[in-house]
PDB file of C-alpha atoms in Angstrom:
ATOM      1  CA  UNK E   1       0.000   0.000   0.000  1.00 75.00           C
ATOM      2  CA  UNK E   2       1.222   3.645  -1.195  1.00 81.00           C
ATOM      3  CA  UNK E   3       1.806   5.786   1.992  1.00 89.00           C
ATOM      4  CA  UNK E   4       3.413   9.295   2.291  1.00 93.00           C
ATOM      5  CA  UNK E   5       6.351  10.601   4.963  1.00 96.00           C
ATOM      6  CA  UNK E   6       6.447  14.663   5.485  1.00 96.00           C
ATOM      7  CA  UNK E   7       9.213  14.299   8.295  1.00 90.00           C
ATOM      8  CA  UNK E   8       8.775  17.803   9.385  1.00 95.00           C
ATOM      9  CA  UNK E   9       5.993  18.905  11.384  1.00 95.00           C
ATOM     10  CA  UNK E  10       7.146  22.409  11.305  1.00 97.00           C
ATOM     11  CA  UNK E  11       9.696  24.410   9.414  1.00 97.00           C
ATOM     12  CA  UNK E  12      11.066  27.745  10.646  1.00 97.00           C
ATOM     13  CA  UNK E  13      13.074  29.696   8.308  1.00 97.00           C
ATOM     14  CA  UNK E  14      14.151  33.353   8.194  1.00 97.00           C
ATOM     15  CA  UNK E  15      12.851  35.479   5.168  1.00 96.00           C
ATOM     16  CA  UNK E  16      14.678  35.284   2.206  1.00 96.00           C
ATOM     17  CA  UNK E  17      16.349  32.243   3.121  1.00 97.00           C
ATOM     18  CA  UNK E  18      16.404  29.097   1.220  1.00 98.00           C
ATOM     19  CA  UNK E  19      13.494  26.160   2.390  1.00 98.00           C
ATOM     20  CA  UNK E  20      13.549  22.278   1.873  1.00 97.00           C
ATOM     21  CA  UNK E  21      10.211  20.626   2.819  1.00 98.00           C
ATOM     22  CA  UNK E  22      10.758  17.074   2.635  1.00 98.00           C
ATOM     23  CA  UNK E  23       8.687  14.486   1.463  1.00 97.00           C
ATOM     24  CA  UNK E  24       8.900  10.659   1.421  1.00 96.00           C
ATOM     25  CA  UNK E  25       6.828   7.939   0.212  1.00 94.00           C
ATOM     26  CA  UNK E  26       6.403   4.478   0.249  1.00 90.00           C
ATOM     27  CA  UNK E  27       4.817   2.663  -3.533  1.00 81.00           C
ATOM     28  CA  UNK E  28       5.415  -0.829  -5.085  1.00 72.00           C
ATOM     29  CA  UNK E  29       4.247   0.916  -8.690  1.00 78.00           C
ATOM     30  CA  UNK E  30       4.608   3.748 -10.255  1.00 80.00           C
ATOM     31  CA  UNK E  31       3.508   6.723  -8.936  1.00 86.00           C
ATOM     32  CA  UNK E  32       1.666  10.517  -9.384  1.00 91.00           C
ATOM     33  CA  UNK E  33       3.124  13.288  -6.837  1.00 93.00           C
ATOM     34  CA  UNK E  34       1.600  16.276  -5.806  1.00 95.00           C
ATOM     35  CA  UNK E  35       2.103  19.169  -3.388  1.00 97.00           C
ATOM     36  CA  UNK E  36      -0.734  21.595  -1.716  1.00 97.00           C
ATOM     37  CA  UNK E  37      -0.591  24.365   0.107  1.00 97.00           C
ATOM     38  CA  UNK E  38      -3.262  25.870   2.424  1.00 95.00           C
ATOM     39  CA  UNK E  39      -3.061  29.241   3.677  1.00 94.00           C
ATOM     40  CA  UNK E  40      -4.681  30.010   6.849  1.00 89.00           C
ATOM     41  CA  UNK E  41      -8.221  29.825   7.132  1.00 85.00           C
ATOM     42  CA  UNK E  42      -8.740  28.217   3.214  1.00 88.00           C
ATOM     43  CA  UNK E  43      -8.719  25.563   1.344  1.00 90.00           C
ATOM     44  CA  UNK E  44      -6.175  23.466  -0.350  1.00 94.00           C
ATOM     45  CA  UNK E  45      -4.748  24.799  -3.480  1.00 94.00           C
ATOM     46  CA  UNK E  46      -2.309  22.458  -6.092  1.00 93.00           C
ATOM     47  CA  UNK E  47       1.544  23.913  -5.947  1.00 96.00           C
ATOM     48  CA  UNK E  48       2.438  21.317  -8.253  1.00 95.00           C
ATOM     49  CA  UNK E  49       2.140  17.851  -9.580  1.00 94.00           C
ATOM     50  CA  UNK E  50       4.283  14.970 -11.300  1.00 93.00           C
ATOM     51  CA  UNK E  51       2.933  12.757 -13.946  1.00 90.00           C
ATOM     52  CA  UNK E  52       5.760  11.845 -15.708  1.00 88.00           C
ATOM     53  CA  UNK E  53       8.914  13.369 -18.123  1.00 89.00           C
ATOM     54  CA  UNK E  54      11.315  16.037 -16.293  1.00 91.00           C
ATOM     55  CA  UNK E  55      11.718  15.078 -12.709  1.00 91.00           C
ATOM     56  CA  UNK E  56      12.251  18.628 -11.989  1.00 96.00           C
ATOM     57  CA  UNK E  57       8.777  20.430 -11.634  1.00 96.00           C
ATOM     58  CA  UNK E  58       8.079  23.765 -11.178  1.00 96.00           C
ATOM     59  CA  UNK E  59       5.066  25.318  -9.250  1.00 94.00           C
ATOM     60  CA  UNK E  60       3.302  28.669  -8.538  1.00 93.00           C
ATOM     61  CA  UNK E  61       5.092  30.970  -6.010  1.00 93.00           C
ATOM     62  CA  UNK E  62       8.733  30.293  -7.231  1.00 96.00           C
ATOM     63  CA  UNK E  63       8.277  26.409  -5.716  1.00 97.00           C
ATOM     64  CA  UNK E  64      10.055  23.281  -7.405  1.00 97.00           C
ATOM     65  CA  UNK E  65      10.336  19.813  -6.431  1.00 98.00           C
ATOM     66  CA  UNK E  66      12.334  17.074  -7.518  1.00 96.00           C
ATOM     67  CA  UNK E  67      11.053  13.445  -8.057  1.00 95.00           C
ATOM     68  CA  UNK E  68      13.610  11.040  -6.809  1.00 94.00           C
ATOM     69  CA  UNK E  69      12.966   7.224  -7.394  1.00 91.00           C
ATOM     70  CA  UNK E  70      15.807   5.538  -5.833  1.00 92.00           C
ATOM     71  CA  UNK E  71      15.299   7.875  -2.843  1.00 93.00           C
ATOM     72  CA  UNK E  72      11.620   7.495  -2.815  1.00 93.00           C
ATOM     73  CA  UNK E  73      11.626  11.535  -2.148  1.00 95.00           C
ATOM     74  CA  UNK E  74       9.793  14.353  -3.654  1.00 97.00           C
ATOM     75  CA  UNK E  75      10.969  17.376  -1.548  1.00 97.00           C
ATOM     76  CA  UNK E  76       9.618  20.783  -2.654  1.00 98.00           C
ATOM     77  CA  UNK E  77      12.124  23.704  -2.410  1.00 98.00           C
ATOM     78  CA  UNK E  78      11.995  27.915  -2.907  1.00 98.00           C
ATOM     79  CA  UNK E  79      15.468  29.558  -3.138  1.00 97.00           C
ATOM     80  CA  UNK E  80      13.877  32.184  -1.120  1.00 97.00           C
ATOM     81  CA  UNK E  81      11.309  32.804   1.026  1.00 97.00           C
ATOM     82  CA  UNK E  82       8.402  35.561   1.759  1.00 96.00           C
ATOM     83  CA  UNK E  83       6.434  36.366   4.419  1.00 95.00           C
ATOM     84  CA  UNK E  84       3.177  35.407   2.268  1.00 95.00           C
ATOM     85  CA  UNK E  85       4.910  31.693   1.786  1.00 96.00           C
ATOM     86  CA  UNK E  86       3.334  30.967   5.553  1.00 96.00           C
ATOM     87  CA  UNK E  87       1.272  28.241   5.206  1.00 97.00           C
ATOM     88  CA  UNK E  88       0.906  24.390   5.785  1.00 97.00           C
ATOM     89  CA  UNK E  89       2.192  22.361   2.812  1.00 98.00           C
ATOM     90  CA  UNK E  90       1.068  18.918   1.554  1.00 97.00           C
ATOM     91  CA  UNK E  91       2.124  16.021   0.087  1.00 96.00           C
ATOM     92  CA  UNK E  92       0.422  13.815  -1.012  1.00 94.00           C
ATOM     93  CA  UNK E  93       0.872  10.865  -4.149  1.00 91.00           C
ATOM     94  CA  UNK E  94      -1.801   8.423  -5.587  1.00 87.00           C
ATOM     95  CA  UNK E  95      -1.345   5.346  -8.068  1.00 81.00           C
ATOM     96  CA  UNK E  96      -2.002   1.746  -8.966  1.00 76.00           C
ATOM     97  CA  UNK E  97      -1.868   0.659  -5.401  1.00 75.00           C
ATOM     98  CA  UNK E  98      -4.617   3.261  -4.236  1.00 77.00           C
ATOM     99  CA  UNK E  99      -6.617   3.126  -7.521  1.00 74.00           C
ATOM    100  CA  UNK E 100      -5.479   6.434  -8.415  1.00 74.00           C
ATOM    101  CA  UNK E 101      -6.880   8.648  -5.191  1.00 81.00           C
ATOM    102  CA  UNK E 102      -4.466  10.897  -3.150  1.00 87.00           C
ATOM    103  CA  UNK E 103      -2.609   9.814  -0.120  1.00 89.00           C
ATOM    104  CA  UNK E 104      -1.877  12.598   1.853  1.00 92.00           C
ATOM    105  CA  UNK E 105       0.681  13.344   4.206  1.00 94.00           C
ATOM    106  CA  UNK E 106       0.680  14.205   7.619  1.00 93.00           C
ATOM    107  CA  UNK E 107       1.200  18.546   6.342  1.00 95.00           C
ATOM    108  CA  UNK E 108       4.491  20.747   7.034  1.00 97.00           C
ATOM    109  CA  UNK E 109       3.887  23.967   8.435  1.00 97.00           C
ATOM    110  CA  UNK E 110       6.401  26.513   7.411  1.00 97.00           C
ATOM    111  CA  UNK E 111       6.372  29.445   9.371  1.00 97.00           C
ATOM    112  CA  UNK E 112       8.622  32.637   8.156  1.00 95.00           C
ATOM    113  CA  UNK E 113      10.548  34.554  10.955  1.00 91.00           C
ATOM    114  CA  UNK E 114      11.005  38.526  10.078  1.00 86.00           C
TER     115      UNK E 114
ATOM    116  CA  UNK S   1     -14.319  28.659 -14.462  1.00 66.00           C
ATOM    117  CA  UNK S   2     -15.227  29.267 -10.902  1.00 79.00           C
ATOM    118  CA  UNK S   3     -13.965  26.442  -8.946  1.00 93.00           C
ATOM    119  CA  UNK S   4     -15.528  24.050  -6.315  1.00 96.00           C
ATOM    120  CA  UNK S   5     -18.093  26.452  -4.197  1.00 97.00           C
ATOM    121  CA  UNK S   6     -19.131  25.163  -0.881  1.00 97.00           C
ATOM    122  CA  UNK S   7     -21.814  26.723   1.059  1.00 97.00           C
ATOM    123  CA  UNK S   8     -22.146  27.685   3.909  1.00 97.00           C
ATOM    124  CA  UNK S   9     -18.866  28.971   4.933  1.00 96.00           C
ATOM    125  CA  UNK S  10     -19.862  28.698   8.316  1.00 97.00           C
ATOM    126  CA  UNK S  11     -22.272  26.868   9.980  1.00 97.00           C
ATOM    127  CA  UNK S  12     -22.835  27.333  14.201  1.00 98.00           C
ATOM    128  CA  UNK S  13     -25.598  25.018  15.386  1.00 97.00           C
ATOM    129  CA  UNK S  14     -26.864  23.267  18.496  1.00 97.00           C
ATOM    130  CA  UNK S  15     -26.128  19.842  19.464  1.00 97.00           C
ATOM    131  CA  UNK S  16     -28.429  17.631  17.928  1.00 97.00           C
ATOM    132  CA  UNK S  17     -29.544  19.592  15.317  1.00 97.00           C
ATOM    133  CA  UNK S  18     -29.501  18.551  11.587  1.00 97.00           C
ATOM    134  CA  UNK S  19     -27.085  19.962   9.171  1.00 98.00           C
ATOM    135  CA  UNK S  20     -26.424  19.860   5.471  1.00 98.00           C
ATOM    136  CA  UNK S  21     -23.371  21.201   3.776  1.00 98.00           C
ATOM    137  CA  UNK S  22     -23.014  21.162  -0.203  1.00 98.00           C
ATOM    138  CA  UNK S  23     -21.110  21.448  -2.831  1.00 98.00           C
ATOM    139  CA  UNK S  24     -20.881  22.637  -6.576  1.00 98.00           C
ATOM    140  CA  UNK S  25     -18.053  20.844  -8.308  1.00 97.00           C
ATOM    141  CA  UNK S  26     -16.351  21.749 -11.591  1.00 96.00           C
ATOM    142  CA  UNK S  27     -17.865  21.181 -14.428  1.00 95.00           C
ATOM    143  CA  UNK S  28     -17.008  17.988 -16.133  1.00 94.00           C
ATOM    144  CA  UNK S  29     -14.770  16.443 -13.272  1.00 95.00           C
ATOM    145  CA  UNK S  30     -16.121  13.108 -12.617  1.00 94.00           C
ATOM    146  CA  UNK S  31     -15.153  12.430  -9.262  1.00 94.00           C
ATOM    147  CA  UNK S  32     -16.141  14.283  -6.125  1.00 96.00           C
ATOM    148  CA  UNK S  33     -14.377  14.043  -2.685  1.00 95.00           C
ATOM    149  CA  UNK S  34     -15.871  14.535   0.861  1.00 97.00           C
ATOM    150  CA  UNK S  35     -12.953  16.097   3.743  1.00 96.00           C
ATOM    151  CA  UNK S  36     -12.722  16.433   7.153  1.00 96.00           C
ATOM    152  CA  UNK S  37     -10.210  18.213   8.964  1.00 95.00           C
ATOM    153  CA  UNK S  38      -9.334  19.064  12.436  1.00 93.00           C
ATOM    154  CA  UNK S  39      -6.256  19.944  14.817  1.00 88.00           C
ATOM    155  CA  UNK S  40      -5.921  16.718  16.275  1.00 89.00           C
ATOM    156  CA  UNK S  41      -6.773  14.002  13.223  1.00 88.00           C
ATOM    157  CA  UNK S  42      -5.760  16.212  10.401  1.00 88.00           C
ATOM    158  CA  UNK S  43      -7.252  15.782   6.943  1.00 91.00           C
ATOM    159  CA  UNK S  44      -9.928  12.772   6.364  1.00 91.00           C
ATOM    160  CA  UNK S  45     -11.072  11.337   3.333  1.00 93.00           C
ATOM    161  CA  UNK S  46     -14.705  10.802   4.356  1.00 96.00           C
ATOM    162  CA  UNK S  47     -16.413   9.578   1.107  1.00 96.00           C
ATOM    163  CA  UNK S  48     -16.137   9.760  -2.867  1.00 94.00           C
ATOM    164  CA  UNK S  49     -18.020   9.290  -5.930  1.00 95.00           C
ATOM    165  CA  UNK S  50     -17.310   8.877  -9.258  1.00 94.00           C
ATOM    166  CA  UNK S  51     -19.400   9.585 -11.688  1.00 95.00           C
ATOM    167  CA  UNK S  52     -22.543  10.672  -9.031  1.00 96.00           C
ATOM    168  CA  UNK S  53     -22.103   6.963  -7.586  1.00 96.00           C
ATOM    169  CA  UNK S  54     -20.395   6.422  -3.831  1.00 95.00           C
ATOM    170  CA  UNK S  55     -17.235   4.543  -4.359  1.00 93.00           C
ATOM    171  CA  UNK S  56     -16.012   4.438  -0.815  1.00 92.00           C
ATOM    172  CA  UNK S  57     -17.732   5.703   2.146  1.00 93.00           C
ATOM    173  CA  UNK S  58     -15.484   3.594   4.824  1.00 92.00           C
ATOM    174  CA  UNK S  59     -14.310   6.930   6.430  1.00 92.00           C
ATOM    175  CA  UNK S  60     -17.909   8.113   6.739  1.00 94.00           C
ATOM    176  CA  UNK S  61     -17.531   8.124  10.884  1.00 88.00           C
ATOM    177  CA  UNK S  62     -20.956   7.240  11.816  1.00 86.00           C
ATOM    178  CA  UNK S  63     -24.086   6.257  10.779  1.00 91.00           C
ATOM    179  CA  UNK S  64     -25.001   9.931  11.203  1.00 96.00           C
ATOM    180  CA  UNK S  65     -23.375  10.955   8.584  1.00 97.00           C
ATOM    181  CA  UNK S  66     -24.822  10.684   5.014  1.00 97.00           C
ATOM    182  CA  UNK S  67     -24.067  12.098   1.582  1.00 98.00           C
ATOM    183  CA  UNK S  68     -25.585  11.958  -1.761  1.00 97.00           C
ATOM    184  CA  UNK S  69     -24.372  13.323  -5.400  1.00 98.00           C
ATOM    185  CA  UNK S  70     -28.118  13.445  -7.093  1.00 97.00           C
ATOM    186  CA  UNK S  71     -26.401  14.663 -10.432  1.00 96.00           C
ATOM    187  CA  UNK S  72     -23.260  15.851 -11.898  1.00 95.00           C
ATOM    188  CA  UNK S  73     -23.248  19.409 -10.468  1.00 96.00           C
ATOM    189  CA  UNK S  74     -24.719  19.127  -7.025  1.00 97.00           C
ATOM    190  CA  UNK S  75     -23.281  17.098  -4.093  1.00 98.00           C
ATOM    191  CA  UNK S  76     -24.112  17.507   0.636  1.00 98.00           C
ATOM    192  CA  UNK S  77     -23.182  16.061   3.557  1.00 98.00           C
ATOM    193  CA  UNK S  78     -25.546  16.101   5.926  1.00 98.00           C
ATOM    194  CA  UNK S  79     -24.917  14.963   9.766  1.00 97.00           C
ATOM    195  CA  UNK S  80     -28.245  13.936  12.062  1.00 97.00           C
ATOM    196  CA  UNK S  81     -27.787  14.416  14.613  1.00 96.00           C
ATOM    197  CA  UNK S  82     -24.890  16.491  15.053  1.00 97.00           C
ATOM    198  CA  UNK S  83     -22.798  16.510  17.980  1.00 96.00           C
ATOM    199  CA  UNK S  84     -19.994  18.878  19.371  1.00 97.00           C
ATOM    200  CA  UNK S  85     -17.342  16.265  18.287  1.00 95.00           C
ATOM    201  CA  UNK S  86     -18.712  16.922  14.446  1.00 97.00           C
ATOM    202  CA  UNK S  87     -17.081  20.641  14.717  1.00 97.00           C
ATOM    203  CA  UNK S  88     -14.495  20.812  12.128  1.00 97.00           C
ATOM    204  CA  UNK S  89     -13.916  21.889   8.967  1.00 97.00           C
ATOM    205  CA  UNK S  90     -15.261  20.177   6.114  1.00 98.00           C
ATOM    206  CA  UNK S  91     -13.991  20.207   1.807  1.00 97.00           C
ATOM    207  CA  UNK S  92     -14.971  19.046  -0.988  1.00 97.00           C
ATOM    208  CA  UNK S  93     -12.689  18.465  -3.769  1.00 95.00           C
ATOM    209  CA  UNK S  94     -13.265  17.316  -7.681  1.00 95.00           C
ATOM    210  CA  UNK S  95     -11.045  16.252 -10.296  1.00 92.00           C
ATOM    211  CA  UNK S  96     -11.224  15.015 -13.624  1.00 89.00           C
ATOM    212  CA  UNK S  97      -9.917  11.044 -13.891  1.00 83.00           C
ATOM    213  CA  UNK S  98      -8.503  11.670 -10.022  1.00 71.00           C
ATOM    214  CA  UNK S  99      -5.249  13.005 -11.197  1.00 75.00           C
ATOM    215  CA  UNK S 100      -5.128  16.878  -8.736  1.00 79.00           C
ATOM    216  CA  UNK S 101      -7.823  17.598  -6.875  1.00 89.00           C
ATOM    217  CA  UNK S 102      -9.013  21.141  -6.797  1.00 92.00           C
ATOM    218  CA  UNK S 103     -10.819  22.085  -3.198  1.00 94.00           C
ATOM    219  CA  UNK S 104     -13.573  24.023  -2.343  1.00 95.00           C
ATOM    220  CA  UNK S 105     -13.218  26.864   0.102  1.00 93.00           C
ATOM    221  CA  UNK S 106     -14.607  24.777   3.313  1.00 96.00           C
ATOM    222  CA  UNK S 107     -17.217  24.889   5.455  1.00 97.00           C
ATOM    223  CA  UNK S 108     -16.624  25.662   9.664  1.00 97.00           C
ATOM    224  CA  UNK S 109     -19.109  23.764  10.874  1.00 98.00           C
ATOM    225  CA  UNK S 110     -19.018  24.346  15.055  1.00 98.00           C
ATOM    226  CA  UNK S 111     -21.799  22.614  17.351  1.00 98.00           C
ATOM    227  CA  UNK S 112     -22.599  23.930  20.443  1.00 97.00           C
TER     228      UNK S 112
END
């Protein structure tokens, strides 16, 4: 069974600094990857997704992950951060082996320090 | 195109008292996705359907909680009766083949 791995709770990180939000997951087929971020007090909106091709994606909001398949990893990265970027971010991947709904993980929340 | 719309956005009512919550999905998705989510569980898949049918209700909590997709555009949730333990905040979500979801704005539901 697919399952999903955000090993952060919570990320602090100083404006304008660099952020890694990690991501790990667990599939015996091949897999779809997605990240979601939720601002406070809304819903969940897509960052960005993997289907297949480049394994370098690039979101909304200066956001790119990288899909990994010997690591089993899908970390989403910004080179630098704003004060809007506060949020909770999700990952979350679907496939075969959940006939094709999302798995979500547990949610990072990154929280910008002035 | 404008998106999944939920309504209410919030929703304050007694213990014990019926409520519905609904949903207007995008048009042409073919699946649509029930949420829950609170502080201390997270995010819950509660039920989906595909194509207006339930596929899997098994995280419907209790009994006293029902939903129904009577056509393609129209989709609640309803909870009788409800009780403080309901309060939460619920989404609905559609895609198109289940590949990205795209959320609604949520409901707050809070019973007193």
């Amino acid at each position: 069974a697919q399952s999903v791995t955000q090993l952060d709770s919570q990320v602090p990180v100083f404006e304008e600094a660099p952020v890694e939000l990690r991501c790990n997951y667990s599939s015996s087929v091949s897999v779809y990857l997605f990240w979601y971020v939720q601002y406070p007090n809304q819903g969940l909106q897509l960052l960005l997704k993997y289907l297949s091709g480049s394994t370098l994606v690039k979101g909304i909001n200066g956001f790119e992950a990288e899909f990994n398949k010997s690591q089993t990893s899908f970390h989403l990265r910004k080179p630098s951060v704003h004060i809007s970027d506060t949020a909770e971010y999700f990952c979350a991947v679907s496939g075969e082996d959940s006939n094709y709904q999302l798995i979500w993980g547990a949610g990072t929340k990154l929280i910008i320090k002035p | 195109d404008a998106g999944v719309i939920q309504s209410p956005r919030h929703e304050v009512t007694e213990m014990g008292q019926e409520v519905t919550l609904r949903c207007k999905p995008i048009s042409g998705h073919d699946y649509l996705f029930w949420y829950r989510q609170t502080m201390m569980r997270g995010l819950e898949l509660l039920i989906y359907f595909n194509n207006n049918v339930p596929i899997d209700d098994s995280g419907m909590p209790e009994d006293r909680f029902s939903a129904k997709m009577p056509n393609a555009s129209f989709s609640t949730l309803k909870i009788q009766p409800s009780e403080p333990r309901d309060s939460a905040v619920y989404f609905c979500a559609s895609s198109l083949g289940g590949l990205g979801y795209t959320f609604g704005s949520g409901t707050r539901l809070t019973v007193v």
